[in-house]
Structures are given as structure tokens and as C-alpha cells.
Coordinates of C-alpha atoms in Angstrom, one line a residue:
X160 CA -19.2 48.0 -1.8
X161 CA -17.5 50.8 -3.7
X162 CA -18.3 54.3 -2.5
X163 CA -19.8 56.4 -5.4
X164 CA -19.2 59.8 -4.0
X165 CA -16.4 61.0 -1.6
X166 CA -16.9 63.8 0.9
X167 CA -13.4 64.2 2.4
X168 CA -12.5 65.1 6.0
X169 CA -9.5 64.4 8.2
X170 CA -9.5 62.6 11.6
X171 CA -7.7 64.6 14.2
X172 CA -4.1 63.4 14.8
X173 CA -4.7 62.7 18.5
X174 CA -7.8 60.5 17.7
X175 CA -6.9 57.0 18.6
X176 CA -9.9 54.7 18.6
X177 CA -10.5 51.0 18.5
X178 CA -13.4 49.3 16.8
X179 CA -14.7 48.3 20.2
X180 CA -14.6 51.9 21.5
X181 CA -16.3 53.1 18.3
X182 CA -19.0 50.4 18.6
X183 CA -19.8 51.5 22.2
X184 CA -20.0 55.1 21.1
X185 CA -22.4 54.3 18.2
X186 CA -24.6 52.2 20.5
X187 CA -25.6 55.5 22.2
X188 CA -27.6 56.4 19.1
X189 CA -28.8 53.2 17.4
X190 CA -31.5 53.4 14.8
X191 CA -35.1 52.8 15.9
X192 CA -38.1 53.2 13.6
X193 CA -39.8 56.5 14.4
X194 CA -43.1 56.8 16.2
X195 CA -46.2 57.7 14.3
X196 CA -45.8 61.4 15.0
X197 CA -42.0 61.7 14.2
X198 CA -41.2 63.2 10.8
X199 CA -37.5 62.3 10.8
X200 CA -35.7 59.6 12.7
X201 CA -32.0 58.7 12.5
X202 CA -29.5 56.4 14.1
X203 CA -26.6 54.0 13.4
X204 CA -27.2 50.6 11.7
X205 CA -25.0 47.7 10.7
X206 CA -23.1 48.3 7.5
X207 CA -23.2 44.6 6.9
X208 CA -26.1 42.7 8.3
X209 CA -25.1 40.7 11.3
X210 CA -21.7 42.4 11.6
X211 CA -22.2 44.9 14.3
X212 CA -22.4 48.7 14.1
X213 CA -18.7 48.9 13.2
X214 CA -17.2 46.7 10.5
X215 CA -13.4 46.7 11.1
X216 CA -10.7 45.5 8.7
X217 CA -7.0 46.1 9.3
X218 CA -7.4 49.7 10.7
X219 CA -10.3 50.5 8.4
X220 CA -13.8 51.1 9.9
X221 CA -17.0 51.1 8.0
X222 CA -20.2 52.5 9.7
X223 CA -23.6 53.5 8.4
X224 CA -26.2 56.1 9.4
X225 CA -29.9 55.4 8.6
X226 CA -32.3 58.4 8.2
X227 CA -36.0 57.7 8.0
X228 CA -38.4 60.4 6.8
X229 CA -42.2 60.5 6.6
X230 CA -43.5 61.5 3.2
X231 CA -46.1 64.2 3.8
X232 CA -46.0 66.9 1.1
X233 CA -46.9 70.4 2.0
X234 CA -49.3 70.5 -1.0
X235 CA -51.3 67.7 0.7
X236 CA -51.4 69.5 4.1
X237 CA -52.4 72.8 2.4
X238 CA -55.2 71.1 0.4
X239 CA -56.7 69.4 3.4
X240 CA -56.2 72.5 5.5
X241 CA -58.1 74.7 3.0
X242 CA -61.0 72.3 2.9
X243 CA -61.1 72.3 6.7
X244 CA -61.0 76.1 6.7
X245 CA -64.0 76.3 4.4
X246 CA -66.0 74.1 6.8
X247 CA -65.0 76.3 9.7
X248 CA -65.9 79.4 7.8
X249 CA -69.4 78.1 7.2
X250 CA -69.7 77.4 10.9
X251 CA -68.4 80.6 12.3
X252 CA -69.4 82.9 9.5
X253 CA -66.0 84.4 8.7
X254 CA -62.7 83.1 7.3
X255 CA -60.1 81.8 9.7
X256 CA -57.4 84.3 10.5
X257 CA -53.7 83.7 10.2
X258 CA -53.3 82.3 13.7
X259 CA -56.3 80.0 13.3
X260 CA -55.1 78.9 9.9
X261 CA -51.7 78.0 11.4
X262 CA -53.5 75.9 14.1
X263 CA -55.5 74.2 11.4
X264 CA -52.4 73.2 9.5
X265 CA -50.8 71.9 12.7
X266 CA -53.8 69.8 13.5
X267 CA -54.0 68.4 9.9
X268 CA -50.3 67.5 10.0
X269 CA -50.8 65.6 13.3
X270 CA -53.7 63.7 11.8
X271 CA -52.0 62.8 8.5
X272 CA -48.5 61.9 9.9
X273 CA -49.5 58.4 11.2
X274 CA -50.8 57.6 7.7
X275 CA -47.8 58.9 5.8
X276 CA -45.3 56.6 4.1
X277 CA -41.9 56.3 5.7
X278 CA -38.8 56.0 3.6
X279 CA -35.2 55.6 4.7
X280 CA -31.8 55.9 3.2
X281 CA -28.4 54.7 4.6
X282 CA -25.3 56.8 4.3
X283 CA -22.0 54.9 4.6
X284 CA -18.9 56.3 6.3
X285 CA -15.3 55.1 6.0
X286 CA -12.9 55.9 8.8
X287 CA -9.3 55.2 7.9
X288 CA -7.5 55.1 11.3
X289 CA -4.1 54.6 9.6
X290 CA -4.2 57.5 7.2
X291 CA -6.5 59.7 9.2
X292 CA -9.3 59.9 6.6
X293 CA -13.0 60.2 7.2
X294 CA -15.0 59.8 4.0
X295 CA -18.7 60.0 3.6
X296 CA -20.4 58.3 0.6
X297 CA -22.7 61.2 -0.2
X298 CA -23.2 63.7 -3.0
X299 CA -25.4 66.1 -1.0
X300 CA -24.0 68.3 1.7
X301 CA -27.3 67.7 3.7
X302 CA -26.5 64.0 4.1
X303 CA -23.0 64.9 5.3
X304 CA -24.4 67.3 7.8
X305 CA -26.6 64.5 9.1
X306 CA -23.6 62.2 9.6
X307 CA -21.4 64.8 11.2
X308 CA -24.2 65.9 13.5
X309 CA -24.8 62.3 14.7
X310 CA -21.0 61.7 15.1
X311 CA -20.8 64.8 17.2
X312 CA -23.4 63.3 19.6
X313 CA -21.5 60.1 20.2
X314 CA -17.8 61.0 19.9
X315 CA -16.1 63.2 22.5
X316 CA -14.0 65.1 21.6
X317 CA -15.3 65.4 18.1
X318 CA -12.4 64.1 15.9
X319 CA -13.4 65.4 12.5
X320 CA -11.6 68.4 11.0
X321 CA -11.8 70.0 7.5
X322 CA -9.4 69.1 4.7
X323 CA -7.5 72.1 3.2
X324 CA -5.0 71.9 0.4
X325 CA -2.4 74.4 -0.8
X326 CA -3.8 74.9 -4.3
X327 CA -7.5 75.2 -4.9
X328 CA -9.0 72.4 -7.1
X329 CA -10.5 75.0 -9.5
X330 CA -7.2 76.7 -10.1
X331 CA -5.4 73.3 -10.5
X332 CA -8.0 71.9 -12.9
X333 CA -7.9 75.1 -15.0
X334 CA -4.1 74.9 -15.2
X335 CA -4.3 71.3 -16.3
X336 CA -6.7 72.1 -19.1
X337 CA -4.8 75.2 -20.1
X338 CA -1.6 73.3 -20.4
X339 CA -3.3 70.3 -21.9
X340 CA -1.3 68.2 -19.4
X341 CA -2.6 66.0 -16.6
X342 CA -0.6 65.6 -13.4
X343 CA 1.5 62.4 -13.0
X344 CA -0.5 59.2 -12.8
X345 CA -3.7 60.9 -13.8
X346 CA -5.4 61.3 -17.1
X347 CA -8.1 63.8 -18.1
X348 CA -11.3 62.2 -19.5
X349 CA -14.2 63.6 -21.5
X350 CA -16.4 65.4 -19.0
X351 CA -15.8 68.9 -17.8
X352 CA -17.5 72.1 -16.7
X353 CA -16.1 75.6 -17.0
X354 CA -17.9 78.4 -15.3
X355 CA -17.4 82.2 -15.5
X356 CA -16.1 83.9 -12.4
X357 CA -18.1 87.0 -13.2
X358 CA -21.6 87.7 -12.0
X359 CA -23.1 86.1 -15.1
X360 CA -21.8 82.6 -13.9
X361 CA -22.0 81.5 -17.6
X362 CA -21.1 77.9 -18.0
X363 CA -19.9 75.5 -20.7
X364 CA -20.2 71.7 -20.2
X365 CA -18.6 68.9 -22.0
X366 CA -20.3 65.5 -21.7
X367 CA -18.5 62.5 -23.2
X368 CA -16.7 64.8 -25.6
X369 CA -13.1 65.2 -26.3
X370 CA -11.7 68.4 -24.7
X371 CA -10.0 70.3 -27.5
X372 CA -7.1 72.3 -26.0
X373 CA -7.5 75.4 -28.1
X374 CA -11.2 75.7 -27.6
X375 CA -10.8 75.1 -23.8
X376 CA -8.1 77.8 -23.7
X377 CA -10.4 80.3 -25.3
X378 CA -13.0 79.8 -22.5
X379 CA -10.3 80.1 -19.9
X380 CA -9.0 83.3 -21.5
X381 CA -12.6 84.6 -21.4
X382 CA -12.6 84.3 -17.7
X383 CA -13.9 80.8 -17.0
X384 CA -12.5 78.4 -14.5
X385 CA -12.9 74.6 -14.4
X386 CA -15.3 73.5 -11.7
X387 CA -15.7 69.9 -12.6
X388 CA -13.3 67.5 -14.4
X389 CA -13.6 63.8 -15.2
X390 CA -10.3 62.0 -14.5
X391 CA -8.7 58.6 -14.1
X392 CA -6.1 57.7 -11.6
X393 CA -3.4 55.1 -12.4
X394 CA -5.7 53.4 -14.9
X395 CA -7.6 52.0 -11.9
X396 CA -10.3 54.5 -10.8
X397 CA -12.3 57.0 -12.7
X398 CA -14.0 59.9 -11.0
X399 CA -15.1 63.5 -11.3
X400 CA -13.2 66.2 -9.2
X401 CA -15.1 69.3 -8.3
X402 CA -14.0 72.8 -7.2
X403 CA -15.2 72.0 -3.7
X404 CA -12.7 69.1 -3.5
X405 CA -15.6 66.6 -3.7
X406 CA -14.9 63.4 -5.7
X407 CA -18.0 62.1 -7.5
X408 CA -18.9 59.2 -9.8
X409 CA -16.2 57.0 -8.4
X410 CA -15.9 53.8 -10.4
X411 CA -13.2 51.0 -10.2
X412 CA -12.0 50.1 -13.7
X413 CA -11.4 46.7 -15.2
X414 CA -7.8 46.3 -14.0
X415 CA -9.2 46.4 -10.4
X416 CA -12.2 44.2 -11.1
X417 CA -9.9 41.6 -12.7
X418 CA -7.8 41.4 -9.6
X419 CA -10.9 41.1 -7.3
X420 CA -10.9 38.0 -5.2
X421 CA -14.1 36.1 -5.6
X422 CA -15.5 34.1 -2.6
X423 CA -18.6 32.0 -2.1
X424 CA -18.7 33.1 1.5
X425 CA -20.6 36.5 1.8
X426 CA -18.6 37.7 4.8
X427 CA -15.3 36.9 3.2
X428 CA -16.3 38.6 0.0
X429 CA -17.4 41.7 1.9
X430 CA -14.0 41.8 3.7
X431 CA -12.1 41.3 0.5
X432 CA -14.0 44.0 -1.3
X433 CA -13.6 46.4 1.6
X434 CA -9.9 45.8 1.8
X435 CA -9.5 46.5 -2.0
X436 CA -11.6 49.6 -1.9
X437 CA -10.0 51.2 1.1
X438 CA -6.5 50.4 0.0
X439 CA -7.0 51.9 -3.5
X440 CA -9.0 54.9 -2.4
X441 CA -6.4 55.8 0.3
X442 CA -3.7 55.8 -2.4
X443 CA -5.9 57.9 -4.7
X444 CA -6.6 60.4 -2.0
X445 CA -2.9 60.7 -1.1
X446 CA -2.1 61.2 -4.7
X447 CA -4.8 63.9 -5.1
X448 CA -3.6 65.8 -2.1
X449 CA 0.0 65.8 -3.3
X450 CA -1.2 66.9 -6.8
X451 CA -2.9 69.9 -5.2
X452 CA 0.3 71.0 -3.5
X453 CA -0.1 69.0 -0.3
X454 CA -2.2 69.6 2.8
X455 CA -2.3 73.1 4.1
X456 CA -0.9 73.4 7.6
X457 CA -3.4 74.4 10.3
X458 CA -3.3 78.0 11.3

């Protein structure tokens, strides 16, 4: 249930949507397996089997986008196309030109696509209607773009806006390390990356290693800024904050797992876990925004 990576966006203040309205919107673009000739197919699927396209719980909505892609490496296409070109050369007496070679590759692609393996991945999205959060469980920007692109097709007006804070994460993380002091209710853990702001982009990484204050200060004085920092919030959730305000490697700690309500009913367990995750992550996100000087007012 727990999201592993958090890409953060805001829901527009005027967006007021019920689970039923959101369900109807997503039904415009449900997932259907692609045809033999389609390389990429995407659409909305149930985040919990049998639960509908929107799983709603006390003002919290969970949805999921499925993207199916055909595995057809360019090396395979080129290999078959070169063999085909040699045969054509023998028949016509000269090598195929650039235009003919392009047509050969297109023909080979059309022939191989129906035989290619199809793999899919699901990207989960959490919409917090109460606190105006939209959070995508993805580490890669490309997956976020897929989600936002599909949401733009079904939601009018598009309710997603960027999140901006007063203090940049890189500046804040660098200050915390330089002062050897974490913000209230946070602790600094043993993973960090400091990167030079010069053209060299030289970097120093700490992995499961105690961050010695004097050593870190020397790197900062030499012109490096912190771009990734492992932290823990309120002894409940560990994570890595990046200079892009992405939150990665999210993990609930024992204190939360001990308080987790266990149920033999799968649906009840799903609801209980979702309630726990959304409540704690909403508190973490509010604390993080406050720590970074609050949300920047829109221009």
C-alpha cells in the first residue's frame, strides 16, 4: 500500500470533485490491451481489484494508470532490416538508399510488432481532496508525465498545479548540514549527496555513513550544495529528500507498523492501510512545506 516515491503537486483550490464524478471522468479512458500494431497503450485501472476506478476513503482518492509497452529493441529491428537490405541489394544490384532503408525498417517493425512481448506497469496516484494534494508514486519524471497527460484528457478544467515553496530544498538541506541541526520533528540519517554548483558538477556521496559535521562543512565551503538527504520524520517515516522537492525511498517505521490494524478481510485491510498512509503522509507533507518556509504564493 505505501507509496515508495512521492512526486508532489497541488490540486487547484476551486477543484471540488466527488468520487462518483472522478469515476465518470476516468471511465472516458479505461485501459484496454493494445492491438497487435500498437507499441504503447495506456488507461485507468482499478487500484484495488473489484473496487472501481476510484478507491475513496474519507476524502482520499486512490487511482491507478496502466501503461503497456511492446518490447521491440531497435537492435533487433536494425539487425533484421540489414539482412533484408542485403537481399534487396542482390536483387536490384545496388544498396538501398536512405529513403528505401527507412521504408524497410518500417516494414520490419510492422512485421515484428505482433510477435513482440507486451509488458505493463501501474502508476498509483493519491488525490487528497481535503488538503489539496496530488501525489504520484513514481521516481521517474516520464511516468509522472504519463499520468498528468492522461488526467488532462479526462478532467476539465485541469486541476493540477505545481508546488512551490519559499526556500529551495537544496539551500535548506545545505543549511541543515552546515549547522549540524535538523529542523523540528526531523532527524538527519546516513545518506546524502553534495554536488558542486560549478561546471565540474563534482559530487560526494555518503551511503549508510555518519555525516561528520566538519567534513561536510569543508565540502560546503568548497562550493557544494546538498542535493539528496536521507531523513526521518517524527520517528515514523524515513525518506530521501531531493533538490527537486521529490521524496524518495519512503518507508514507514516500526512505530507505525506496530499500530497497524490487522484484518482477515482484504477490503477492510486495504481501507485501513490506505487511511494510515494518507493520514501520516499528509502530516509529513505539511511539515515539510512548513520547514521549507511555507508555500510560495502564486504570482
